[in-house]
Tab-separated table of N, CA and C in Angstrom:
chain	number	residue	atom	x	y	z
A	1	UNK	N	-23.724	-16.780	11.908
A	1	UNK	CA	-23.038	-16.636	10.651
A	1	UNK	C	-22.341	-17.940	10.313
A	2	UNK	N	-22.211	-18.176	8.894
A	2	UNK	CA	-20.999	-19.223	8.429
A	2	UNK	C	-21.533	-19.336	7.056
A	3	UNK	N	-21.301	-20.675	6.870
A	3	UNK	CA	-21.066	-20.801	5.062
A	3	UNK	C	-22.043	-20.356	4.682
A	4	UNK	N	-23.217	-20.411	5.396
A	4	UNK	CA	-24.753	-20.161	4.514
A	4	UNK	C	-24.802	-18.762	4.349
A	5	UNK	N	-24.445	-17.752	5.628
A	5	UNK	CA	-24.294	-16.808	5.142
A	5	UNK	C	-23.502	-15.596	4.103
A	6	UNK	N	-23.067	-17.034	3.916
A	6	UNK	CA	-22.331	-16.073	2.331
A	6	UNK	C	-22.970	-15.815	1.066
A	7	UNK	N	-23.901	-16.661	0.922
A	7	UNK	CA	-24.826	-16.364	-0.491
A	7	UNK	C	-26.147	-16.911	-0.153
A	8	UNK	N	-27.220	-16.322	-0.540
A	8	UNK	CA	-28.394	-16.143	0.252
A	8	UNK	C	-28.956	-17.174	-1.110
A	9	UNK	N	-29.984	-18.322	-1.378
A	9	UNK	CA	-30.515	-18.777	-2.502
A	9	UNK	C	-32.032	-19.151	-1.832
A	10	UNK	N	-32.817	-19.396	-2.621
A	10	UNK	CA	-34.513	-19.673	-2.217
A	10	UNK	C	-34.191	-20.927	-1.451
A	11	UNK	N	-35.523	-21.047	-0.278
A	11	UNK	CA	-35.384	-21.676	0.600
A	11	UNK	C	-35.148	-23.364	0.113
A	12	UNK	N	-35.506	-23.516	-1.040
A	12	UNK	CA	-35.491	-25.294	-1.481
A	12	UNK	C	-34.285	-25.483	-1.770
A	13	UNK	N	-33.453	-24.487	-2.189
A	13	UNK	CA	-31.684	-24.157	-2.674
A	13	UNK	C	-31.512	-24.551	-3.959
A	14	UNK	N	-32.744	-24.335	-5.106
A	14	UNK	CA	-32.644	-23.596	-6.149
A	14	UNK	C	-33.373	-22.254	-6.610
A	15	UNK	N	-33.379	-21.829	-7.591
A	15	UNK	CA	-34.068	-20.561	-7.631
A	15	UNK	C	-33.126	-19.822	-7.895
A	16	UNK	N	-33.342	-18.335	-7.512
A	16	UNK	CA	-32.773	-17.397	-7.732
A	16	UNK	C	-32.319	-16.421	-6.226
A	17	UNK	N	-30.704	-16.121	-5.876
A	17	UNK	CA	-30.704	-15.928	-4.617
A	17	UNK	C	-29.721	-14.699	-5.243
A	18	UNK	N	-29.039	-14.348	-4.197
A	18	UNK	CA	-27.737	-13.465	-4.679
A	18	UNK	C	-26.906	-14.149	-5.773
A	19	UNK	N	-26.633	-14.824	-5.368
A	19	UNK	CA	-25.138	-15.755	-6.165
A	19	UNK	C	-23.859	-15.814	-5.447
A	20	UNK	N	-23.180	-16.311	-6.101
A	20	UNK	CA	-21.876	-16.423	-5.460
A	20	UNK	C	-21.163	-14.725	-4.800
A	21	UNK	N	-20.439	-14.995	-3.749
A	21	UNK	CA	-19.796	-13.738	-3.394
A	21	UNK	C	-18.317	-14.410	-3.109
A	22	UNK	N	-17.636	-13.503	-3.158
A	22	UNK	CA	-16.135	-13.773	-3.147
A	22	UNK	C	-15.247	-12.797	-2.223
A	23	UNK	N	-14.196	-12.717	-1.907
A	23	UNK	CA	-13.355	-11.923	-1.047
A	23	UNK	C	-13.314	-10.636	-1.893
A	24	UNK	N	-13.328	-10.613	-3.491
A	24	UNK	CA	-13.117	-9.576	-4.307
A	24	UNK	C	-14.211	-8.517	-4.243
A	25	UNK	N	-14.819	-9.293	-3.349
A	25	UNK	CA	-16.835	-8.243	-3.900
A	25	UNK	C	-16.787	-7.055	-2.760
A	26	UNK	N	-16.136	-7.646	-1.340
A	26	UNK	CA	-15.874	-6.635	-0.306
A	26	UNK	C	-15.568	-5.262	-0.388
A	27	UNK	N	-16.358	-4.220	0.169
A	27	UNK	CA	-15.344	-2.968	-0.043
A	27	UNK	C	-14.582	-2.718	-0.109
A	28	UNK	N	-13.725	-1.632	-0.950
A	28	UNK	CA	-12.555	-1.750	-0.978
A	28	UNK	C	-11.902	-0.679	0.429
A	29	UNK	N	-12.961	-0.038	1.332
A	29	UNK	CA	-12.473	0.469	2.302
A	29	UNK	C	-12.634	-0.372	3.409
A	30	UNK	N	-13.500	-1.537	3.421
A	30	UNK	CA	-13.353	-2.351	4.586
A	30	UNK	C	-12.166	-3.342	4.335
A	31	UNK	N	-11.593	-3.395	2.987
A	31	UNK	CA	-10.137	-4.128	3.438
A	31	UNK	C	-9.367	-3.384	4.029
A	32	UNK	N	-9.158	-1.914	3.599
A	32	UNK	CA	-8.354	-0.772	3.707
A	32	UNK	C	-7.983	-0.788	5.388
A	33	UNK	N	-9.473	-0.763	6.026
A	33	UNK	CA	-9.627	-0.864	7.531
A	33	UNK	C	-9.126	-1.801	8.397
A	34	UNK	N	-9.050	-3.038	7.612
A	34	UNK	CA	-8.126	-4.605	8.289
A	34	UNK	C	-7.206	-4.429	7.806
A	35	UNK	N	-6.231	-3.667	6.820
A	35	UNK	CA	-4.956	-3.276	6.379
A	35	UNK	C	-4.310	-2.612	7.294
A	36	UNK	N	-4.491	-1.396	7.821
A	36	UNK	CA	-4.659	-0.834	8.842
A	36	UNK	C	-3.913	-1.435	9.868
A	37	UNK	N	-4.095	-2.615	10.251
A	37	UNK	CA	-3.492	-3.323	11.604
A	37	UNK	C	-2.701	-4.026	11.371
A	38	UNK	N	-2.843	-4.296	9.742
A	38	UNK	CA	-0.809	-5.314	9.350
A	38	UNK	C	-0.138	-4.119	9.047
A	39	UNK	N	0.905	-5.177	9.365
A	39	UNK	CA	2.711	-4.807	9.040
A	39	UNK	C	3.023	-4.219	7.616
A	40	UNK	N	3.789	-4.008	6.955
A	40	UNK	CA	4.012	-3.441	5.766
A	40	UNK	C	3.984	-4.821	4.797
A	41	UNK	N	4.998	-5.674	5.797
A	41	UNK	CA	5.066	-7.012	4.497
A	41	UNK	C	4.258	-7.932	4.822
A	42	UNK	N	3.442	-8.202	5.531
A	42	UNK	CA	1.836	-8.417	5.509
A	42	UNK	C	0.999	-7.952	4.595
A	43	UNK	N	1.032	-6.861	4.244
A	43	UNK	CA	0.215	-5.739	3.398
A	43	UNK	C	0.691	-5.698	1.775
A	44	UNK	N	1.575	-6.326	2.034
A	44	UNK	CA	2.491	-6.822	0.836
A	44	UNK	C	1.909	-8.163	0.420
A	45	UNK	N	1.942	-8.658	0.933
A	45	UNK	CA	1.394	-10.258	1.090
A	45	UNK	C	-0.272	-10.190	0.723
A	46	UNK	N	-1.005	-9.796	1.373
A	46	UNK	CA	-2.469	-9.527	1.184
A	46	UNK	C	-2.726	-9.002	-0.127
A	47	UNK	N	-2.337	-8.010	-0.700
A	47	UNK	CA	-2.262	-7.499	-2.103
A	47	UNK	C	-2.101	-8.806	-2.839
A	48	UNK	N	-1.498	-9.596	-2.649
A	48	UNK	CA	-1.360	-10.610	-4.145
A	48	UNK	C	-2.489	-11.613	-4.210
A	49	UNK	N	-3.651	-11.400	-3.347
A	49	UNK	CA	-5.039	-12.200	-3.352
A	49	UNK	C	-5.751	-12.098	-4.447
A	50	UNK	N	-6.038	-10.422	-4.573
A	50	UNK	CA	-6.957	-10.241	-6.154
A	50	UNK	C	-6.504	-8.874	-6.426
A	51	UNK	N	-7.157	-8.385	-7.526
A	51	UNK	CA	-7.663	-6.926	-7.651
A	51	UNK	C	-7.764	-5.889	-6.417
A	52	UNK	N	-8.517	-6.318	-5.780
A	52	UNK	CA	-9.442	-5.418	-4.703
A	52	UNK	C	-8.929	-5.309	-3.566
A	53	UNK	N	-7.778	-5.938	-3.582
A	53	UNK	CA	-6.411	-6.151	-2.029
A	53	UNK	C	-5.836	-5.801	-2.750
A	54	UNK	N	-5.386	-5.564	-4.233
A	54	UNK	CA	-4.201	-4.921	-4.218
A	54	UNK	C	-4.313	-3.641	-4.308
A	55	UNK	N	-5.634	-2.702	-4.943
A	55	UNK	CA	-5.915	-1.309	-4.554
A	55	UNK	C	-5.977	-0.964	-3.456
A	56	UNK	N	-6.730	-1.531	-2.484
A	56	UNK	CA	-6.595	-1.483	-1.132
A	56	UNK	C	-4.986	-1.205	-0.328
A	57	UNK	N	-4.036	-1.856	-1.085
A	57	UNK	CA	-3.025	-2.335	-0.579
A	57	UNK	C	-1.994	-0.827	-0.920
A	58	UNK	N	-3.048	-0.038	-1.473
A	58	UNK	CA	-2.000	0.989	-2.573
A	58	UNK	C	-2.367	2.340	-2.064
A	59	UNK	N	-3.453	1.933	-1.216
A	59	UNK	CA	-4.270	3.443	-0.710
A	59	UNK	C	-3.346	4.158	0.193
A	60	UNK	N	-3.210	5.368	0.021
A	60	UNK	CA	-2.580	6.574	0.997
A	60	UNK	C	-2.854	6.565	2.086
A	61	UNK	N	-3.840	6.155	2.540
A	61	UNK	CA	-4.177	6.358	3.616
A	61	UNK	C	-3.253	5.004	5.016
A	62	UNK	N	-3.167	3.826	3.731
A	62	UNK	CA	-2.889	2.617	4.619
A	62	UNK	C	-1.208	3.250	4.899
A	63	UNK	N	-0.544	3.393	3.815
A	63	UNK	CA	1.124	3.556	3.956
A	63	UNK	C	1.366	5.190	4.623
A	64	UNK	N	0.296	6.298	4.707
A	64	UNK	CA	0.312	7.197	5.500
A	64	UNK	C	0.691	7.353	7.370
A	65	UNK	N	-0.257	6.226	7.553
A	65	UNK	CA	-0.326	5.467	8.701
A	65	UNK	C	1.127	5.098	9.066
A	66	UNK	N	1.544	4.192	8.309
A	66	UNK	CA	3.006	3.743	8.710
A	66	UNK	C	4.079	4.574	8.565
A	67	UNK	N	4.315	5.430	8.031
A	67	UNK	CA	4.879	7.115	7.596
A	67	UNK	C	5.677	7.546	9.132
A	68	UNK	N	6.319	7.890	9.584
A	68	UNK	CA	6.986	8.397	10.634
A	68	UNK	C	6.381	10.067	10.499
A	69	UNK	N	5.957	10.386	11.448
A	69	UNK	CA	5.404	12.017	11.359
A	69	UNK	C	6.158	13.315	10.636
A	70	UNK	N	7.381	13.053	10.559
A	70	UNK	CA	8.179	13.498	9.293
A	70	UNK	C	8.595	13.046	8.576
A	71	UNK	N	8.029	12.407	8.028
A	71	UNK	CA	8.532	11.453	6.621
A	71	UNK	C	8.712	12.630	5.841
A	72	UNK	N	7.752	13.781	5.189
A	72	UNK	CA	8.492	14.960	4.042
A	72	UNK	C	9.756	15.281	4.474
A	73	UNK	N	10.253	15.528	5.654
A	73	UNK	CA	11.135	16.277	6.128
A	73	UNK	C	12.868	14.557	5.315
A	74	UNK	N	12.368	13.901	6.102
A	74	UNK	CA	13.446	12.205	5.837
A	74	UNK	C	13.311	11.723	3.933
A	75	UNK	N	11.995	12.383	3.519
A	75	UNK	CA	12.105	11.635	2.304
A	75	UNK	C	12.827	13.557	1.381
A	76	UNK	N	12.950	14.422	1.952
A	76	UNK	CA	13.341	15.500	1.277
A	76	UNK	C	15.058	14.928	1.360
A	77	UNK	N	15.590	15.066	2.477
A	77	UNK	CA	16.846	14.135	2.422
A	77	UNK	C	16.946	12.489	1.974
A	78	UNK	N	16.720	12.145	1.530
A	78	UNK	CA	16.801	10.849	0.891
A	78	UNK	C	16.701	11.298	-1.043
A	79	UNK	N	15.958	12.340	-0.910
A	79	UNK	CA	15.870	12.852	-2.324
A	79	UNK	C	17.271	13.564	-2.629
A	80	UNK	N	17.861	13.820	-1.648
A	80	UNK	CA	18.987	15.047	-1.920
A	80	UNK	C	20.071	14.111	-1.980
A	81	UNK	N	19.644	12.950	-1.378
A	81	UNK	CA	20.957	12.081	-1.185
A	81	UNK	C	20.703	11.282	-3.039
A	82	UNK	N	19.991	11.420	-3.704
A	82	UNK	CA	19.529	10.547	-4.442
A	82	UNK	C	20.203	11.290	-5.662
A	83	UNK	N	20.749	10.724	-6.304
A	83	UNK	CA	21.554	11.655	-7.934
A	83	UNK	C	20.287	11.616	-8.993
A	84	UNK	N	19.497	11.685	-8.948
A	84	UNK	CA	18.411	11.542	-10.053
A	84	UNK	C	17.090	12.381	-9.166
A	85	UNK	N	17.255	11.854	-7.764
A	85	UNK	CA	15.709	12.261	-7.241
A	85	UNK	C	14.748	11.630	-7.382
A	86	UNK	N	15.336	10.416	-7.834
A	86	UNK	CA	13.767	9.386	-8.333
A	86	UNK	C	13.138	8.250	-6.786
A	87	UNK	N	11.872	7.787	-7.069
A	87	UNK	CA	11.467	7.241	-6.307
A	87	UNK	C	12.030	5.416	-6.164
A	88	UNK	N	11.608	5.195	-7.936
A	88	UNK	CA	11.671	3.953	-8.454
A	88	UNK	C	12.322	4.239	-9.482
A	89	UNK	N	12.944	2.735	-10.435
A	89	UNK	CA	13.205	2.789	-11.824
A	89	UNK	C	11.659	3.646	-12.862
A	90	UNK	N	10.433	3.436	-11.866
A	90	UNK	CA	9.459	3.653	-12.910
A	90	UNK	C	9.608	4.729	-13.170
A	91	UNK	N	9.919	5.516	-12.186
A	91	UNK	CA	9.984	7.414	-11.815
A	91	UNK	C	10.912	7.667	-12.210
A	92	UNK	N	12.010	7.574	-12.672
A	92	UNK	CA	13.081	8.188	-13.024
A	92	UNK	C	13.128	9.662	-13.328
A	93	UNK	N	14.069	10.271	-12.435
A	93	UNK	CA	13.859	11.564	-13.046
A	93	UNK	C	12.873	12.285	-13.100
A	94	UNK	N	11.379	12.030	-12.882
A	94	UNK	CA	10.774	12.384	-12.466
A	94	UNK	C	10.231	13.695	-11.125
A	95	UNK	N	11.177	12.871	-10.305
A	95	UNK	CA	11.259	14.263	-8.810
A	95	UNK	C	9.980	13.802	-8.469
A	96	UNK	N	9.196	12.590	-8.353
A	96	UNK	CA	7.958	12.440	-7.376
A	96	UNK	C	7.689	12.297	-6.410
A	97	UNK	N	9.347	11.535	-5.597
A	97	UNK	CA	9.257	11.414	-4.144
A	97	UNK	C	9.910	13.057	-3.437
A	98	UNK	N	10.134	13.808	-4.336
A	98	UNK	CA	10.574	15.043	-3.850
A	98	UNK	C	8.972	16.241	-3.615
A	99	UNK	N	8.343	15.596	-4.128
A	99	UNK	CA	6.888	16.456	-4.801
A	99	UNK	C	6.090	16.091	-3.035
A	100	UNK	N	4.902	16.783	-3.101
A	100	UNK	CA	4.221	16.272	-1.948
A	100	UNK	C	3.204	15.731	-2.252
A	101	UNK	N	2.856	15.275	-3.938
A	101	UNK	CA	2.123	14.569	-4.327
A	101	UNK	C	2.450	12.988	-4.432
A	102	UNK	N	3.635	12.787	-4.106
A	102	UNK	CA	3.951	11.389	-4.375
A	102	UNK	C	3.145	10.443	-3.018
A	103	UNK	N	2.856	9.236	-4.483
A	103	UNK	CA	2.687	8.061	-3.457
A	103	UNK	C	2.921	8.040	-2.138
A	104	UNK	N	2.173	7.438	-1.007
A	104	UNK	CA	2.921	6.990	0.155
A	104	UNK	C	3.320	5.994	0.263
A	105	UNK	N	3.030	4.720	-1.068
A	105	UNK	CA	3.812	3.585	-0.579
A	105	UNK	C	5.282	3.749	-1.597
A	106	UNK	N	5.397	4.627	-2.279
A	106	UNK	CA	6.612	4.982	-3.033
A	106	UNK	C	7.515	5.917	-1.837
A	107	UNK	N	7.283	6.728	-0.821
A	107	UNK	CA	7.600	7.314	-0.370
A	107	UNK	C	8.046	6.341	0.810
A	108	UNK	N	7.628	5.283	1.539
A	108	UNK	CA	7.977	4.512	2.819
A	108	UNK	C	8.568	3.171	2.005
A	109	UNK	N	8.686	2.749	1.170
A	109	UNK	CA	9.819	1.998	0.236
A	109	UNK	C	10.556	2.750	-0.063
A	110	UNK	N	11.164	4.291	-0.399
A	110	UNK	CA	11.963	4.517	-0.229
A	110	UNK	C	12.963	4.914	1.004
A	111	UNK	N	11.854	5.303	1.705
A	111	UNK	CA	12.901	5.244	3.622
A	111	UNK	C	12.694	4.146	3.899
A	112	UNK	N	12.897	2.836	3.323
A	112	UNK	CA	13.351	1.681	3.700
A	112	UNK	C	14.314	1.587	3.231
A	113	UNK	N	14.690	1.953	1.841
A	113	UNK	CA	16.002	1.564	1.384
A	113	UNK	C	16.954	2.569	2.107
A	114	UNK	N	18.680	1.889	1.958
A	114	UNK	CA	19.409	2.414	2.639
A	114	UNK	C	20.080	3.936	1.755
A	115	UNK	N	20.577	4.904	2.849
A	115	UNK	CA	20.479	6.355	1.865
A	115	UNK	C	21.924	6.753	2.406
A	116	UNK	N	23.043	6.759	1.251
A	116	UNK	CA	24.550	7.191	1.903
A	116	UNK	C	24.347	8.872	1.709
A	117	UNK	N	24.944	9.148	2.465
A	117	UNK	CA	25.196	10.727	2.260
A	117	UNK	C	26.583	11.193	3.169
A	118	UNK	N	27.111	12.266	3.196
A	118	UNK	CA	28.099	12.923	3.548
A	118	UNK	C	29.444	12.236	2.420
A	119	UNK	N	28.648	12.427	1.492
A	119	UNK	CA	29.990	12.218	0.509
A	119	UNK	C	30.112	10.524	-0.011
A	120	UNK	N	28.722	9.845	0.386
A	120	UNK	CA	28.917	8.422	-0.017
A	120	UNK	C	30.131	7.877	1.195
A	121	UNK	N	30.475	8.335	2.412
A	121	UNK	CA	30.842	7.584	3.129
A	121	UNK	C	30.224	7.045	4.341
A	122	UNK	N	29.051	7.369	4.420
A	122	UNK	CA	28.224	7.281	5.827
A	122	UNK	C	26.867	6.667	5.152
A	123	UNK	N	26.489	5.757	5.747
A	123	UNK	CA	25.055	5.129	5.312
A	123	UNK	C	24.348	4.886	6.511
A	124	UNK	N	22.820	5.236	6.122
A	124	UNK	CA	21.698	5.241	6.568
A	124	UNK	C	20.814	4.260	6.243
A	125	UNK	N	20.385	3.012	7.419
A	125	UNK	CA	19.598	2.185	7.220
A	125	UNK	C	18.148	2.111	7.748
């Protein structure tokens, strides 16, 4: 493998071959699969390449993974601690991180942020 095998062209190296290929052309589940083994802000980082890393970067399945095995149970309290219930400014009011349809990368950005409860005198980081 190497450079040649990235775009296949007739043996004289004009003609008609594949054409150009790019990082964007890759499946979007074989990024999903090397996502998989980064960090969150790695995965953060990789998304700002193209299009096709940043869907990748958005899939349930990748931020599921990183999820603590009760995350519904931590993001139901983080919702209760929350005066609106929202995920993001986008969600407002909404109730999506309370839902069991919400995002998982809306749901593990929010148990990152810090969550006061017992009256706003005790915080959770």
């Amino acid at each position: 493998m190497g450079a040649g095998a990235s775009s296949v062209v007739a043996p004289d190296g004009y003609g008609r071959g594949w054409g150009q290929t790019s990082l964007g052309d890759m499946p979007e589940s074989c990024i999903a699969a090397v996502l998989l083994y980064l960090g969150p802000a790695e995965i953060c980082q990789v998304a700002c390449l193209n299009r096709t890393f940043r869907d990748a970067a958005s899939a349930d399945c990748i931020w599921a993974a990183k999820l603590p095995s009760n995350y519904r149970y931590l993001a139901a309290l983080a919702a209760a601690a929350d005066d609106d219930c929202a995920c993001d400014d986008a969600a407002e009011g909404s109730g999506r991180c309370c839902s069991s349809a919400a995002i998982k990368k809306e749901v593990y950005a929010r148990l990152c942020r810090p969550t006061r409860f017992d009256g706003g005198t005790k915080l959770l980081e």
